[in-house]
Amino acid sequence: MEATEQRNPWRWIPTLYFGQGIPYVVVMTLATVMYKNTGFSNTDIALYTGWLYLPWVIKPLWSPLVEMFGTRRRWVVALQFLLGTCMAMVALTTHLPLFFQASLAVLWLMAFSSATHDIAADGFYMLALRKQQQAAYVGVRSTFYRAATILGQGALVSLSGVLIERHGDAQTAWSIVFFVLGALFLTLFAWHALVLPRPAADQPPPAGKQLYREFFDTFGAFFRKDGIVVILAFLLLFRLGEAQLLKMATPFLLDPRDVGGLGLSNKDYGFAYGTVGILALTLGGLLGGVTIARFGLKKCLWPMALAVHVPDLVFVYLSTMMPSSLTTITGAIALEQFGYGFGFASYLMFMIMVSDGAHKTAHYAICTGFMALGMMAPQMASGWIQQQLGYQHFFIYACLATVPAFAVTALIKVDPAFGREG
């Protein structure tokens, strides 16, 4: 068996985490743009794509199966083949009479496969690298995950716009985009089948019954934590307003002006929101991490809570003033995304704090499940609420929906030294 050290991590970590980001952005963002381009209502888009969050909510429930059956390497490679096949299958649904239902069914399969791939890839990362290497490459993971987001929300949405202009048909354009995605992911599958190392520790455990017992003990330990009610309230409510705004941001930017949207083309959307916006989000996140390391989570908590939610007013401005300048729109989006990225670092550090101690990996997975639930439930209703209120009043409502976030922020307790280096 080949020793892990013989495989240079630069050969597989960038592509592994680039591959982890692609299906998530496909399910969460590209599907929304595709359905908007093909004429579906905001109510239907928000409700049905909101349900696609469910696999990330409940993925801790089947995470032991990834450890019990087969190696993490085998799971990663097999799931990448399945994900590439799913993307090609979406391409085949675009001209079907029941396109919406058929594509959603494939996206459901893609979402469950992607959530399972996340479990396997993160587990493989920890098994294939020494602890010092894990810390050294964590920035590489994040950078290439963000690169996948830029490709999805930026380049591929822009490509769909070019194809729509060329063919005059959104279904054909999105069919080509998903065939491109399928080919890309099958290439990643072939690459990782060749280059992923085979760590000796990557083996299923010999005693399945003991794993089941530990699994239930792990859940019990999480829900016995001090202040668990406040912890869960923070995880579920901190993003209540932001979650709804995020789901409706894409339809607002793409909808024509006669229904209250800004009427951006797919190309302009891909530049403003999918490229500049994601770069601002990434820079904000990097600065947020540095700031917490300098001052600690407790000192940063309130400034970062404000940084997440106050810039939501940008969308009240955009929906009221309706600027036509792409520069103005892009600048406003960059401001909102930078604030969100900067402040969201506090939410991630809170989950790390809650997970600290025994079972930290499993407890972090549980936290991310509640985080996803806090996004899924509000987003499912956001389309209906927007259609009742219109975009301007909806964004005012979304800003008011951030009030519970400040209430739960006031309740949580943080060690003044937590997160601070030195």
PDB file of N, CA and C in Angstrom, residues 1 101 116 124 206 360 383:
ATOM      1  N   MET A   1       0.851  -1.193   0.000  1.00  0.00           N
ATOM      2  CA  MET A   1       0.000   0.000   0.000  1.00  0.00           C
ATOM      3  C   MET A   1       0.882   1.236   0.000  1.00  0.00           C
ATOM      4  N   GLN A 101     -40.096  18.893 -12.512  1.00  0.00           N
ATOM      5  CA  GLN A 101     -40.133  17.730 -11.627  1.00  0.00           C
ATOM      6  C   GLN A 101     -38.936  16.810 -11.856  1.00  0.00           C
ATOM      7  N   THR A 116     -22.959  13.628   1.246  1.00  0.00           N
ATOM      8  CA  THR A 116     -22.181  12.440   1.609  1.00  0.00           C
ATOM      9  C   THR A 116     -20.728  12.594   1.177  1.00  0.00           C
ATOM     10  N   PHE A 124     -11.397  12.007   4.753  1.00  0.00           N
ATOM     11  CA  PHE A 124     -10.191  11.613   4.031  1.00  0.00           C
ATOM     12  C   PHE A 124      -9.067  12.610   4.273  1.00  0.00           C
ATOM     13  N   PRO A 206     -13.425  -2.497  12.708  1.00  0.00           N
ATOM     14  CA  PRO A 206     -13.779  -3.913  12.775  1.00  0.00           C
ATOM     15  C   PRO A 206     -15.070  -4.188  13.522  1.00  0.00           C
ATOM     16  N   LYS A 360     -15.309  16.323  18.930  1.00  0.00           N
ATOM     17  CA  LYS A 360     -15.379  17.622  18.281  1.00  0.00           C
ATOM     18  C   LYS A 360     -15.773  17.535  16.810  1.00  0.00           C
ATOM     19  N   GLY A 383     -39.979  32.876  -0.908  1.00  0.00           N
ATOM     20  CA  GLY A 383     -40.545  33.193  -2.219  1.00  0.00           C
ATOM     21  C   GLY A 383     -42.003  33.629  -2.111  1.00  0.00           C
TER      22      GLY A 383
END
